């Protein structure tokens, strides 16, 4: 092969188009006669709806439709579908398209207005009269678990949706043998994803063709299509869902269904005109899913040498008002907690609890940062108690490279055993420590101290479950032009699939990566698949792409063999041509091969398996694959102003075979930025009545280039044995260990204070309080 | 996030603008850079019947020096304060402070007078105005009045401007030769409104502080000048003692409200910390300017 595309740092195919503003995002969809929708949302966290009067809104001259719960067809009056059931999820309560008789969080949709412009639609929202009877709001997670001050769903008699226990070995027995037990309470507060593009839906109904077309800024267009077909009684072939360019997903855009995803199509069908709804940022804060609040009561039991005998975590998970997505986040949290360490005895137990807050579903990390925070903090505290070096305690507990596959003993989010496929944990840590100069750190730190500066070194290790099933598929087609078209069901939200997947194809077919056009997220182009989540696209779709491209390659060799009168074994693919090895003048272009594979007359040999240079393949991994990494950073703390500055940030990252290091670096940079945001800047703060106090970018502080350090990425490659390309997921590794790392770094910077960071995210005010309290404790 | 219906006027002259303000009074809102008004409109928190856009009024676009005062017309963008070297010479505190206002994109549109008229208690420029003793020129059809900065800010987002008045100009006194100025701020993220910000000026003479100015943003309902703390700086011949006393004074006197970003206690603490840091910086600069680097 002349060029090796796989693993090359290729600039993204999609960038020129996006950079000059030629992307197609949902709000760019303009259709003749299009109408605009707005949603009336509950101003209360918890209230009964006594009466809704829409008459004045309907009188507005620009208004065409006002919907409340009673106006919906029977299939939409029911709670929306349950996504991922689980035996422990006793009360799988899901959200409504429009609230029937009660609202359960601020922002829950109550009425839906369609007008000739968004302005008029918003004017009309003010004309809808809703008579609410406010109820006590369930805000505090522990109170909620105890059923106080009210029940979010009265009919189930509890706020606890699920109680789940997983055990490995016997923690109690291990504890009884331990030389040291460290127990603490850890809290991770709410956060949200904040993609640049908020959600949005455009729907068009063609009454003659009976075709519904929906543009949706979603991570899962195919499940959305399937669900819409079921709800509206249409054939799947008559519903086309397109997730065009999507301006960031990060998890919350895979829901099925957000109310607007059914209301917009319904309105388009009722009115016979296209309808657009674009979520504004204020809506986004309350109407797009959140993540993260968990309270962990955790402990670790060790022997004198710092070897882990067991870990226990008993935690509460804040599900928000409904739990459509099931138990994924708490399960991922408990399954990520053990990380790269051998933990012979483990007890994980959680309650998922309803509160009067926005629904929780996975957001980049999806429980992993919580698990890692708890585990890494426990090790830090244990090391301190044992007087042991914090790197050493980790070294003593790492799973070793020869121990793979390693069965953790738990059941993972895909209901399969949690078995690590491969990795090299000790090497990653040593590399990171070397890079930040850990062995020279005491002197370095003293030098800073002498200048009056407080600088801390922090690091944290993690394992990232990724690349789970069930399957993805791909069709690769070589057209007579010689260009290659690739269609797959996973959507793309900025991950660069149009490039990384194209590289897989270019590698197999010996074509230029620029000649490979990847279509994702259009059910009209490829109709089988699940979606982009759990860092699985490169692994699962990437493998399907590989299989399809290899099949096309075989076929190209077969067809070309007859054209060139050579045997397939003597042929090679390069530069968009099939050549006879050693006889470069005897060659034919891939386009010509494609044409020959689709003759107008004659016979197609049976071994071609049909016409054209085309193949479709599916890949269904046996189970997930596990990436891992170590982050290490130097953080300067100004103890007087309780503010931070990152001086260095190093990531050692192992996600198996690297398809494109540039794209991978971008994933990691973005992840670290989001991790830093979620650890120190961004906060969702609710008051006692369940009102979100930080519901705008004035108060929800996403860090900017000023706050985010340059991130140095080092790739370690331990391929996965579970898929043909050896890839592992890389979508979440950037965020996962950041809270743990930051806590350790701050404690190191302020090590003359008795300071324990047990809660994330921090922010200057919280850090100030910690410092004040610690100062008072030490004379 | 779409505004309700309003009437839009974009007069080309000050007279026309004043005429519109006189006619519509409290039902009208001036639109300058729009960096605060547009969000308020979009969030439907402001519901004016008429928006009077002053961006077409070229006569308000001037930045000039006159008899020891820097005059800033109502259409001057914040960015100009950073770009024109003369501003640093005349009112260095403005140059120091303006870089903390949002981001370049914001400052390219936002006006100096708009920030003053908007009167956010955590905003930087109002604190500067109070620190240096700026005078704000309000014009209406019935005449012109000059309001001292300290009387201009009457509460959070409220000023002494009457509904029919346009803040036509802000006047900042040019700094004296022996003065040094400093502005520091703590915010959660660069470009945010201050959790607390301090503007300090000191006049050096005979190796000590002869005169001082201290003003605070984010430390109360309006930007405040702390004369007690200023006096403490002048009274103590030892710089660090003076700083300690001034910081203690700031912590004692200021009564900022707490909110989700910072408790009242944290803000007072920051006020004290920043008092010390700004005064030290201002002192260094004053001594460099007055040429006396000796003790
Ligand atoms: C992302 C972002 C970050 C920001 N960060 C900061 C910050 O850190 N610090 C800070 O101080 N500001 C910040 N701002 C606000 C910015 O400085 C605004 O420019 C300023 O507050 C208002 O100036 P403007 O010219 O945009 O006024 P406008 O938004 O046009 O008007 C604001 C108000 O003042 C009135 N007004 C304006 N001009 C006059 C006049 N000449 N006479 C009478 N009334 C008038 C208007 O009627 C309106 O009520 C930020 C804004 C944004 C969008």
Coordinates of N, CA and C in Angstrom, one line a residue, chain A residues 442-520:
Chain A
X442 N 9.2 17.8 45.1 CA 9.3 18.5 46.4 C 10.2 19.7 46.3
X443 N 11.3 19.6 45.5 CA 12.2 20.7 45.4 C 11.6 21.8 44.6
X444 N 10.9 21.4 43.5 CA 10.3 22.4 42.6 C 9.2 23.2 43.4
X445 N 8.5 22.5 44.2 CA 7.4 23.1 45.0 C 8.0 24.1 46.0
X446 N 9.1 23.6 46.6 CA 9.7 24.5 47.6 C 10.2 25.8 46.9
X447 N 10.7 25.7 45.6 CA 11.1 26.8 44.9 C 10.0 27.8 44.7
X448 N 8.9 27.3 44.3 CA 7.7 28.1 44.2 C 7.3 28.8 45.5
X449 N 7.3 28.0 46.5 CA 7.0 28.5 47.9 C 7.9 29.7 48.2
X450 N 9.1 29.5 47.9 CA 10.1 30.6 48.2 C 9.8 31.9 47.5
X451 N 9.1 31.8 46.4 CA 8.7 33.0 45.7 C 7.3 33.4 46.1
X452 N 6.8 32.8 47.2 CA 5.5 33.2 47.7 C 4.3 32.6 46.8
X453 N 4.7 31.6 46.0 CA 3.6 31.0 45.2 C 3.2 29.6 45.7
X454 N 1.9 29.4 45.6 CA 1.4 28.1 46.0 C 1.0 27.3 44.8
X455 N 1.9 26.3 44.5 CA 1.6 25.5 43.3 C 1.5 24.0 43.8
X456 N 0.5 23.3 43.2 CA 0.3 22.0 43.6 C 0.4 21.1 42.4
X457 N 0.8 19.8 42.6 CA 0.8 18.8 41.5 C -0.3 17.8 41.8
X458 N -1.1 17.6 40.8 CA -2.2 16.6 41.0 C -2.2 15.6 39.8
X459 N -2.6 14.4 40.1 CA -2.7 13.4 39.0 C -3.8 12.5 39.4
X460 N -4.4 11.9 38.4 CA -5.5 10.9 38.7 C -5.5 9.9 37.5
X461 N -5.9 8.7 37.9 CA -5.9 7.6 36.9 C -7.4 7.1 36.7
X462 N -7.7 6.6 35.6 CA -9.0 6.2 35.3 C -9.0 5.1 34.2
X463 N -10.1 4.4 34.2 CA -10.4 3.4 33.2 C -11.8 3.8 32.6
X464 N -11.8 3.9 31.3 CA -13.1 4.4 30.6 C -13.7 3.2 29.8
X465 N -14.9 2.8 30.3 CA -15.6 1.8 29.5 C -16.2 2.5 28.3
X466 N -16.1 1.8 27.1 CA -16.5 2.4 25.9 C -16.8 1.4 24.9
X467 N -17.3 1.8 23.7 CA -17.4 0.9 22.6 C -18.4 -0.3 22.9
X468 N -19.5 0.0 23.6 CA -20.4 -1.1 23.8 C -21.3 -1.3 22.6
X469 N -22.0 -2.5 22.6 CA -22.9 -2.9 21.5 C -24.1 -2.0 21.5
X470 N -25.2 -2.5 21.0 CA -25.3 -3.8 20.4 C -24.6 -3.9 19.0
X471 N -24.7 -2.9 18.2 CA -24.1 -3.1 16.8 C -24.1 -1.7 16.1
X472 N -23.4 -1.6 15.1 CA -23.6 -0.5 14.1 C -23.3 -1.1 12.7
X473 N -23.7 -0.4 11.7 CA -23.5 -0.9 10.3 C -23.0 0.1 9.4
X474 N -22.6 -0.3 8.2 CA -22.1 0.7 7.3 C -22.2 0.1 5.8
X475 N -22.5 1.0 4.9 CA -22.4 0.7 3.5 C -21.4 1.5 2.8
X476 N -20.5 0.8 2.1 CA -19.5 1.5 1.4 C -19.7 1.3 -0.1
X477 N -19.8 2.4 -0.9 CA -20.1 2.3 -2.3 C -19.0 3.1 -3.1
X478 N -18.4 2.5 -4.1 CA -17.5 3.2 -5.0 C -18.4 3.5 -6.2
X479 N -18.5 4.8 -6.5 CA -19.2 5.2 -7.7 C -18.3 5.2 -8.9
X480 N -18.9 5.3 -10.1 CA -18.1 5.3 -11.3 C -17.2 6.5 -11.4
X481 N -17.4 7.5 -10.7 CA -16.5 8.6 -10.6 C -15.2 8.3 -9.9
X482 N -15.2 7.1 -9.2 CA -14.1 6.8 -8.4 C -14.2 7.3 -7.0
X483 N -15.2 8.1 -6.7 CA -15.4 8.6 -5.4 C -16.1 7.5 -4.5
X484 N -15.8 7.6 -3.3 CA -16.3 6.5 -2.4 C -17.3 7.2 -1.4
X485 N -18.5 6.6 -1.3 CA -19.5 7.1 -0.4 C -19.7 6.1 0.7
X486 N -19.7 6.6 1.9 CA -19.8 5.8 3.1 C -21.1 6.2 3.8
X487 N -21.9 5.3 4.2 CA -23.1 5.7 5.0 C -23.1 4.8 6.2
X488 N -23.3 5.5 7.4 CA -23.5 4.7 8.6 C -24.5 5.3 9.5
X489 N -25.0 4.6 10.4 CA -26.1 5.1 11.2 C -25.8 5.9 12.4
X490 N -24.5 5.9 12.8 CA -24.2 6.8 13.9 C -24.2 8.2 13.5
X491 N -24.6 9.1 14.3 CA -24.6 10.5 14.0 C -23.3 11.1 14.4
X492 N -23.0 12.3 14.0 CA -21.8 12.9 14.3 C -22.1 14.3 14.9
X493 N -21.4 14.6 16.0 CA -21.7 15.9 16.6 C -20.4 16.7 16.8
X494 N -19.5 16.6 15.8 CA -18.2 17.3 16.0 C -17.0 16.4 16.2
X495 N -17.3 15.0 16.2 CA -16.1 14.1 16.5 C -15.3 13.9 15.3
X496 N -15.6 14.4 14.1 CA -14.8 14.2 12.9 C -14.9 12.9 12.2
X497 N -16.1 12.3 12.3 CA -16.3 11.0 11.7 C -16.1 11.1 10.2
X498 N -16.4 12.2 9.6 CA -16.2 12.4 8.1 C -14.8 12.2 7.7
X499 N -13.9 12.3 8.7 CA -12.5 12.1 8.5 C -12.0 10.8 9.0
X500 N -12.2 10.5 10.3 CA -11.7 9.3 10.8 C -12.2 8.0 10.2
X501 N -13.5 8.0 9.9 CA -14.1 6.9 9.2 C -13.6 6.8 7.8
X502 N -13.4 8.0 7.2 CA -12.9 8.0 5.8 C -11.5 7.4 5.7
X503 N -10.8 7.6 6.8 CA -9.4 7.1 6.8 C -9.4 5.6 6.8
X504 N -10.4 5.0 7.5 CA -10.5 3.5 7.6 C -10.7 3.0 6.2
X505 N -11.6 3.7 5.4 CA -11.9 3.3 4.1 C -10.7 3.6 3.1
X506 N -10.1 4.7 3.3 CA -9.0 5.0 2.4 C -7.9 4.0 2.6
X507 N -7.7 3.6 3.8 CA -6.7 2.6 4.1 C -7.0 1.3 3.3
X508 N -8.3 0.9 3.3 CA -8.6 -0.4 2.7 C -8.6 -0.3 1.2
X509 N -9.0 0.8 0.7 CA -9.2 0.9 -0.8 C -8.1 1.6 -1.5
X510 N -7.1 2.1 -0.8 CA -6.0 2.8 -1.4 C -6.5 4.0 -2.2
X511 N -7.4 4.8 -1.6 CA -7.9 6.0 -2.3 C -7.5 7.2 -1.4
X512 N -7.6 8.4 -2.0 CA -7.3 9.6 -1.2 C -8.4 9.8 -0.2
X513 N -8.0 10.2 1.0 CA -9.1 10.4 2.1 C -10.1 11.4 1.7
X514 N -9.6 12.4 0.9 CA -10.5 13.4 0.4 C -11.6 12.9 -0.6
X515 N -11.3 11.8 -1.2 CA -12.3 11.2 -2.1 C -13.3 10.3 -1.4
X516 N -13.3 10.2 -0.1 CA -14.2 9.4 0.7 C -15.2 10.3 1.4
X517 N -16.5 10.2 1.0 CA -17.5 11.1 1.6 C -18.3 10.3 2.5
X518 N -18.4 10.7 3.8 CA -19.1 10.0 4.8 C -20.4 10.6 5.1
X519 N -21.5 9.9 5.1 CA -22.8 10.4 5.5 C -23.2 9.8 6.8
X520 N -23.4 10.6 7.8 CA -23.9 10.0 9.0 C -25.2 10.7 9.4

